Amino acid sequence: MNPADIEKVCARLRREGEAAGYHLNSDEAFVRDLVEGLLTNEERYGYRACPCRLASGVREDDLDIVCPCDYRDPDLNDFGACYCALYVSDEILNGTRELESIPDRRPPGGPGAEPTAPEPAAAPAGVLAHPVWRCRVCGYLCAREEPPGVCPICKAKKERFEKFM
Ligand code: SF4
């Protein structure tokens, strides 16, 4: 893989992450390795499956582990880092918290198993002019006919949205 491509993606992830309030790990070599894994998965499967998990190769079954995965934010809250430690919290970044081993939140049953997110609330019939869409990665909500192509907050793609109400 071309090192310049890896650097470019690292720089973009860092820039977009910081703009959205996320930090990449300060270990640049480690970040480069993870990004190389993401790009390898993109070449192999056509999408950036998490480099620390086994992807099925079926996009629909792996949507929950397309980076940034559905589990990033809960893991940042609870452990200060995502499962791969590509993304880290303020505390990890400034050294006031140690990185620890993170259990995988992905439901057992392998690739394609449904995440254990609570079911979206049922909408009261006839109240809303447009459906409300929720980004499964960061929780961003928007009311419109279709979900946005890219989440304006965390940059997750359209297929990571679910109908919220
Ligand atoms: S955000 Fe999720 S998919 Fe991306 S590197 Fe971290 S654990 Fe893997």
PDB file of C-alpha atoms and ligand atoms in Angstrom:
ATOM      1  CA  MET A   1       0.000   0.000   0.000  1.00  0.00           C
ATOM      2  CA  ASN A   2       1.232   3.461  -0.854  1.00  0.00           C
ATOM      3  CA  PRO A   3       2.506   5.161   2.357  1.00  0.00           C
ATOM      4  CA  ALA A   4       1.448   8.562   0.986  1.00  0.00           C
ATOM      5  CA  ASP A   5      -2.163   7.328   0.730  1.00  0.00           C
ATOM      6  CA  ILE A   6      -2.041   6.096   4.304  1.00  0.00           C
ATOM      7  CA  GLU A   7      -0.661   9.449   5.494  1.00  0.00           C
ATOM      8  CA  LYS A   8      -3.372  11.289   3.617  1.00  0.00           C
ATOM      9  CA  VAL A   9      -6.131   9.236   5.223  1.00  0.00           C
ATOM     10  CA  CYS A  10      -4.522   9.596   8.683  1.00  0.00           C
ATOM     11  CA  ALA A  11      -4.418  13.367   8.258  1.00  0.00           C
ATOM     12  CA  ARG A  12      -8.027  13.489   7.088  1.00  0.00           C
ATOM     13  CA  LEU A  13      -9.304  11.297   9.926  1.00  0.00           C
ATOM     14  CA  ARG A  14      -7.400  13.410  12.443  1.00  0.00           C
ATOM     15  CA  ARG A  15      -8.721  16.667  10.971  1.00  0.00           C
ATOM     16  CA  GLU A  16     -12.322  15.482  10.724  1.00  0.00           C
ATOM     17  CA  GLY A  17     -12.185  13.820  14.127  1.00  0.00           C
ATOM     18  CA  GLU A  18     -10.880  16.932  15.864  1.00  0.00           C
ATOM     19  CA  ALA A  19     -13.504  19.089  14.130  1.00  0.00           C
ATOM     20  CA  ALA A  20     -16.196  16.755  15.489  1.00  0.00           C
ATOM     21  CA  GLY A  21     -14.701  16.554  18.994  1.00  0.00           C
ATOM     22  CA  TYR A  22     -12.844  13.235  18.603  1.00  0.00           C
ATOM     23  CA  HIS A  23      -9.133  12.512  19.011  1.00  0.00           C
ATOM     24  CA  LEU A  24      -6.987   9.967  17.252  1.00  0.00           C
ATOM     25  CA  ASN A  25      -4.397   8.063  19.255  1.00  0.00           C
ATOM     26  CA  SER A  26      -1.223  10.132  19.668  1.00  0.00           C
ATOM     27  CA  ASP A  27       0.943   7.167  18.592  1.00  0.00           C
ATOM     28  CA  GLU A  28       1.257   8.003  14.913  1.00  0.00           C
ATOM     29  CA  ALA A  29       2.849   4.696  13.879  1.00  0.00           C
ATOM     30  CA  PHE A  30       0.007   2.829  15.582  1.00  0.00           C
ATOM     31  CA  VAL A  31      -2.569   5.011  13.806  1.00  0.00           C
ATOM     32  CA  ARG A  32      -0.820   4.390  10.475  1.00  0.00           C
ATOM     33  CA  ASP A  33      -1.032   0.608  11.035  1.00  0.00           C
ATOM     34  CA  LEU A  34      -4.747   0.799  11.815  1.00  0.00           C
ATOM     35  CA  VAL A  35      -5.426   3.027   8.831  1.00  0.00           C
ATOM     36  CA  GLU A  36      -3.512   0.607   6.620  1.00  0.00           C
ATOM     37  CA  GLY A  37      -5.810  -2.130   7.971  1.00  0.00           C
ATOM     38  CA  LEU A  38      -8.862  -0.026   7.167  1.00  0.00           C
ATOM     39  CA  LEU A  39      -7.653   0.613   3.630  1.00  0.00           C
ATOM     40  CA  THR A  40      -6.793  -3.064   3.153  1.00  0.00           C
ATOM     41  CA  ASN A  41     -10.325  -3.970   4.229  1.00  0.00           C
ATOM     42  CA  GLU A  42     -11.686  -1.365   1.846  1.00  0.00           C
ATOM     43  CA  GLU A  43      -9.754  -2.966  -1.022  1.00  0.00           C
ATOM     44  CA  ARG A  44     -10.793  -6.444   0.056  1.00  0.00           C
ATOM     45  CA  TYR A  45     -14.473  -5.874   0.856  1.00  0.00           C
ATOM     46  CA  GLY A  46     -15.344  -2.486  -0.591  1.00  0.00           C
ATOM     47  CA  TYR A  47     -15.856  -0.874   2.801  1.00  0.00           C
ATOM     48  CA  ARG A  48     -13.688   0.144   5.738  1.00  0.00           C
ATOM     49  CA  ALA A  49     -14.400  -2.666   8.144  1.00  0.00           C
ATOM     50  CA  CYS A  50     -12.827  -2.362  11.597  1.00  0.00           C
ATOM     51  CA  PRO A  51      -9.221  -3.589  11.379  1.00  0.00           C
ATOM     52  CA  CYS A  52      -9.497  -5.289  14.784  1.00  0.00           C
ATOM     53  CA  ARG A  53     -12.498  -7.468  14.006  1.00  0.00           C
ATOM     54  CA  LEU A  54     -13.294 -10.219  11.556  1.00  0.00           C
ATOM     55  CA  ALA A  55     -15.487  -8.896   8.757  1.00  0.00           C
ATOM     56  CA  SER A  56     -17.922 -11.144   6.895  1.00  0.00           C
ATOM     57  CA  GLY A  57     -17.405  -9.502   3.520  1.00  0.00           C
ATOM     58  CA  VAL A  58     -21.139  -8.764   3.338  1.00  0.00           C
ATOM     59  CA  ARG A  59     -21.604  -5.042   3.739  1.00  0.00           C
ATOM     60  CA  GLU A  60     -25.123  -5.228   5.179  1.00  0.00           C
ATOM     61  CA  ASP A  61     -23.967  -7.679   7.832  1.00  0.00           C
ATOM     62  CA  ASP A  62     -20.973  -5.566   8.765  1.00  0.00           C
ATOM     63  CA  LEU A  63     -22.522  -2.096   8.887  1.00  0.00           C
ATOM     64  CA  ASP A  64     -22.083  -2.006  12.654  1.00  0.00           C
ATOM     65  CA  ILE A  65     -18.305  -2.397  12.284  1.00  0.00           C
ATOM     66  CA  VAL A  66     -17.687   0.014   9.416  1.00  0.00           C
ATOM     67  CA  CYS A  67     -15.336   2.609  10.890  1.00  0.00           C
ATOM     68  CA  PRO A  68     -16.375   4.603  12.864  1.00  0.00           C
ATOM     69  CA  CYS A  69     -18.281   1.631  14.279  1.00  0.00           C
ATOM     70  CA  ASP A  70     -21.512   1.710  16.276  1.00  0.00           C
ATOM     71  CA  TYR A  71     -19.520   0.857  19.397  1.00  0.00           C
ATOM     72  CA  ARG A  72     -17.009   3.703  19.287  1.00  0.00           C
ATOM     73  CA  ASP A  73     -18.871   6.223  21.415  1.00  0.00           C
ATOM     74  CA  PRO A  74     -19.978   3.853  24.198  1.00  0.00           C
ATOM     75  CA  ASP A  75     -16.408   2.506  24.370  1.00  0.00           C
ATOM     76  CA  LEU A  76     -14.980   6.040  24.493  1.00  0.00           C
ATOM     77  CA  ASN A  77     -17.359   6.801  27.364  1.00  0.00           C
ATOM     78  CA  ASP A  78     -16.642   3.654  29.338  1.00  0.00           C
ATOM     79  CA  PHE A  79     -13.000   2.876  28.513  1.00  0.00           C
ATOM     80  CA  GLY A  80     -11.589   6.089  27.062  1.00  0.00           C
ATOM     81  CA  ALA A  81     -10.893   4.486  23.694  1.00  0.00           C
ATOM     82  CA  CYS A  82     -12.587   2.594  20.896  1.00  0.00           C
ATOM     83  CA  TYR A  83     -11.991  -1.158  20.679  1.00  0.00           C
ATOM     84  CA  CYS A  84      -8.936  -0.693  18.421  1.00  0.00           C
ATOM     85  CA  ALA A  85      -7.797   2.442  20.329  1.00  0.00           C
ATOM     86  CA  LEU A  86      -7.755   4.414  17.090  1.00  0.00           C
ATOM     87  CA  TYR A  87     -10.011   6.965  18.793  1.00  0.00           C
ATOM     88  CA  VAL A  88      -9.195   8.026  22.352  1.00  0.00           C
ATOM     89  CA  SER A  89     -10.712  10.334  24.949  1.00  0.00           C
ATOM     90  CA  ASP A  90      -9.257  13.605  26.290  1.00  0.00           C
ATOM     91  CA  GLU A  91      -8.079  11.733  29.400  1.00  0.00           C
ATOM     92  CA  ILE A  92      -6.139   9.140  27.419  1.00  0.00           C
ATOM     93  CA  LEU A  93      -4.694  11.823  25.177  1.00  0.00           C
ATOM     94  CA  ASN A  94      -3.481  13.994  28.046  1.00  0.00           C
ATOM     95  CA  GLY A  95      -2.173  11.021  30.026  1.00  0.00           C
ATOM     96  CA  THR A  96      -4.525  11.244  33.028  1.00  0.00           C
ATOM     97  CA  ARG A  97      -5.982   7.843  32.203  1.00  0.00           C
ATOM     98  CA  GLU A  98      -4.298   4.619  31.139  1.00  0.00           C
ATOM     99  CA  LEU A  99      -5.450   2.620  28.169  1.00  0.00           C
ATOM    100  CA  GLU A 100      -6.958  -0.669  29.249  1.00  0.00           C
ATOM    101  CA  SER A 101      -8.123  -3.781  27.500  1.00  0.00           C
ATOM    102  CA  ILE A 102     -11.575  -3.248  25.991  1.00  0.00           C
ATOM    103  CA  PRO A 103     -14.091  -6.069  25.673  1.00  0.00           C
ATOM    104  CA  ASP A 104     -15.786  -6.302  22.289  1.00  0.00           C
ATOM    105  CA  ARG A 105     -19.329  -4.944  22.484  1.00  0.00           C
ATOM    106  CA  ARG A 106     -20.295  -6.518  19.218  1.00  0.00           C
ATOM    107  CA  PRO A 107     -23.036  -9.059  19.922  1.00  0.00           C
ATOM    108  CA  PRO A 108     -21.905 -12.682  19.927  1.00  0.00           C
ATOM    109  CA  GLY A 109     -22.935 -14.687  16.914  1.00  0.00           C
ATOM    110  CA  GLY A 110     -20.310 -13.352  14.590  1.00  0.00           C
ATOM    111  CA  PRO A 111     -20.498 -10.993  11.644  1.00  0.00           C
ATOM    112  CA  GLY A 112     -23.995  -9.938  10.757  1.00  0.00           C
ATOM    113  CA  ALA A 113     -25.415 -10.406  14.240  1.00  0.00           C
ATOM    114  CA  GLU A 114     -27.750  -7.582  15.172  1.00  0.00           C
ATOM    115  CA  PRO A 115     -26.323  -5.055  17.621  1.00  0.00           C
ATOM    116  CA  THR A 116     -28.095  -4.874  20.945  1.00  0.00           C
ATOM    117  CA  ALA A 117     -29.162  -1.242  20.535  1.00  0.00           C
ATOM    118  CA  PRO A 118     -32.628  -0.564  21.895  1.00  0.00           C
ATOM    119  CA  GLU A 119     -35.434  -0.522  19.351  1.00  0.00           C
ATOM    120  CA  PRO A 120     -36.283   2.974  18.132  1.00  0.00           C
ATOM    121  CA  ALA A 121     -39.360   4.464  19.740  1.00  0.00           C
ATOM    122  CA  ALA A 122     -42.581   4.114  17.789  1.00  0.00           C
ATOM    123  CA  ALA A 123     -43.813   7.332  16.214  1.00  0.00           C
ATOM    124  CA  PRO A 124     -47.174   8.730  17.092  1.00  0.00           C
ATOM    125  CA  ALA A 125     -49.146   8.322  13.863  1.00  0.00           C
ATOM    126  CA  GLY A 126     -49.715  11.417  11.757  1.00  0.00           C
ATOM    127  CA  VAL A 127     -47.801  13.881  13.949  1.00  0.00           C
ATOM    128  CA  LEU A 128     -44.566  14.485  11.995  1.00  0.00           C
ATOM    129  CA  ALA A 129     -44.322  15.985   8.535  1.00  0.00           C
ATOM    130  CA  HIS A 130     -41.079  14.018   7.853  1.00  0.00           C
ATOM    131  CA  PRO A 131     -39.529  10.906   9.307  1.00  0.00           C
ATOM    132  CA  VAL A 132     -36.744  11.452  11.845  1.00  0.00           C
ATOM    133  CA  TRP A 133     -33.421   9.720  11.131  1.00  0.00           C
ATOM    134  CA  ARG A 134     -30.827   8.868  13.742  1.00  0.00           C
ATOM    135  CA  CYS A 135     -27.129   8.341  13.109  1.00  0.00           C
ATOM    136  CA  ARG A 136     -26.352   5.034  14.817  1.00  0.00           C
ATOM    137  CA  VAL A 137     -22.762   6.132  15.365  1.00  0.00           C
ATOM    138  CA  CYS A 138     -23.110   9.487  17.140  1.00  0.00           C
ATOM    139  CA  GLY A 139     -26.851   9.875  17.747  1.00  0.00           C
ATOM    140  CA  TYR A 140     -27.322  12.907  15.464  1.00  0.00           C
ATOM    141  CA  LEU A 141     -31.029  13.344  14.604  1.00  0.00           C
ATOM    142  CA  CYS A 142     -32.563  14.975  11.553  1.00  0.00           C
ATOM    143  CA  ALA A 143     -36.101  15.206  10.169  1.00  0.00           C
ATOM    144  CA  ARG A 144     -36.268  14.798   6.406  1.00  0.00           C
ATOM    145  CA  GLU A 145     -37.518  12.389   3.771  1.00  0.00           C
ATOM    146  CA  GLU A 146     -34.170  10.590   3.422  1.00  0.00           C
ATOM    147  CA  PRO A 147     -31.148  10.411   5.722  1.00  0.00           C
ATOM    148  CA  PRO A 148     -28.206  12.657   4.720  1.00  0.00           C
ATOM    149  CA  GLY A 149     -25.464  11.131   2.538  1.00  0.00           C
ATOM    150  CA  VAL A 150     -22.918  11.733   5.306  1.00  0.00           C
ATOM    151  CA  CYS A 151     -23.531  12.522   8.961  1.00  0.00           C
ATOM    152  CA  PRO A 152     -22.548  16.189   9.476  1.00  0.00           C
ATOM    153  CA  ILE A 153     -21.263  15.375  12.957  1.00  0.00           C
ATOM    154  CA  CYS A 154     -19.270  12.136  12.730  1.00  0.00           C
ATOM    155  CA  LYS A 155     -19.094  11.655   8.925  1.00  0.00           C
ATOM    156  CA  ALA A 156     -20.681   8.199   9.042  1.00  0.00           C
ATOM    157  CA  LYS A 157     -22.313   7.313   5.723  1.00  0.00           C
ATOM    158  CA  LYS A 158     -26.022   7.268   4.888  1.00  0.00           C
ATOM    159  CA  GLU A 159     -26.484   3.557   5.539  1.00  0.00           C
ATOM    160  CA  ARG A 160     -25.533   4.068   9.184  1.00  0.00           C
ATOM    161  CA  PHE A 161     -28.765   6.009   9.779  1.00  0.00           C
ATOM    162  CA  GLU A 162     -31.885   4.344  11.115  1.00  0.00           C
ATOM    163  CA  LYS A 163     -35.448   5.599  11.160  1.00  0.00           C
ATOM    164  CA  PHE A 164     -35.968   6.967  14.657  1.00  0.00           C
ATOM    165  CA  MET A 165     -39.589   8.055  14.363  1.00  0.00           C
TER     166      MET A 165
HETATM  167  S1  SF4 B   1     -13.906   3.263  15.670  1.00  0.00           S
HETATM  168 FE1  SF4 B   1     -14.598   1.143  15.730  1.00  0.00          FE
HETATM  169  S2  SF4 B   1     -14.211   0.423  13.663  1.00  0.00           S
HETATM  170 FE2  SF4 B   1     -13.000   2.270  13.894  1.00  0.00          FE
HETATM  171  S3  SF4 B   1     -11.006   1.526  14.565  1.00  0.00           S
HETATM  172 FE3  SF4 B   1     -12.201   2.018  16.395  1.00  0.00          FE
HETATM  173  S4  SF4 B   1     -13.113   0.060  17.018  1.00  0.00           S
HETATM  174 FE4  SF4 B   1     -12.448  -0.176  14.883  1.00  0.00          FE
END
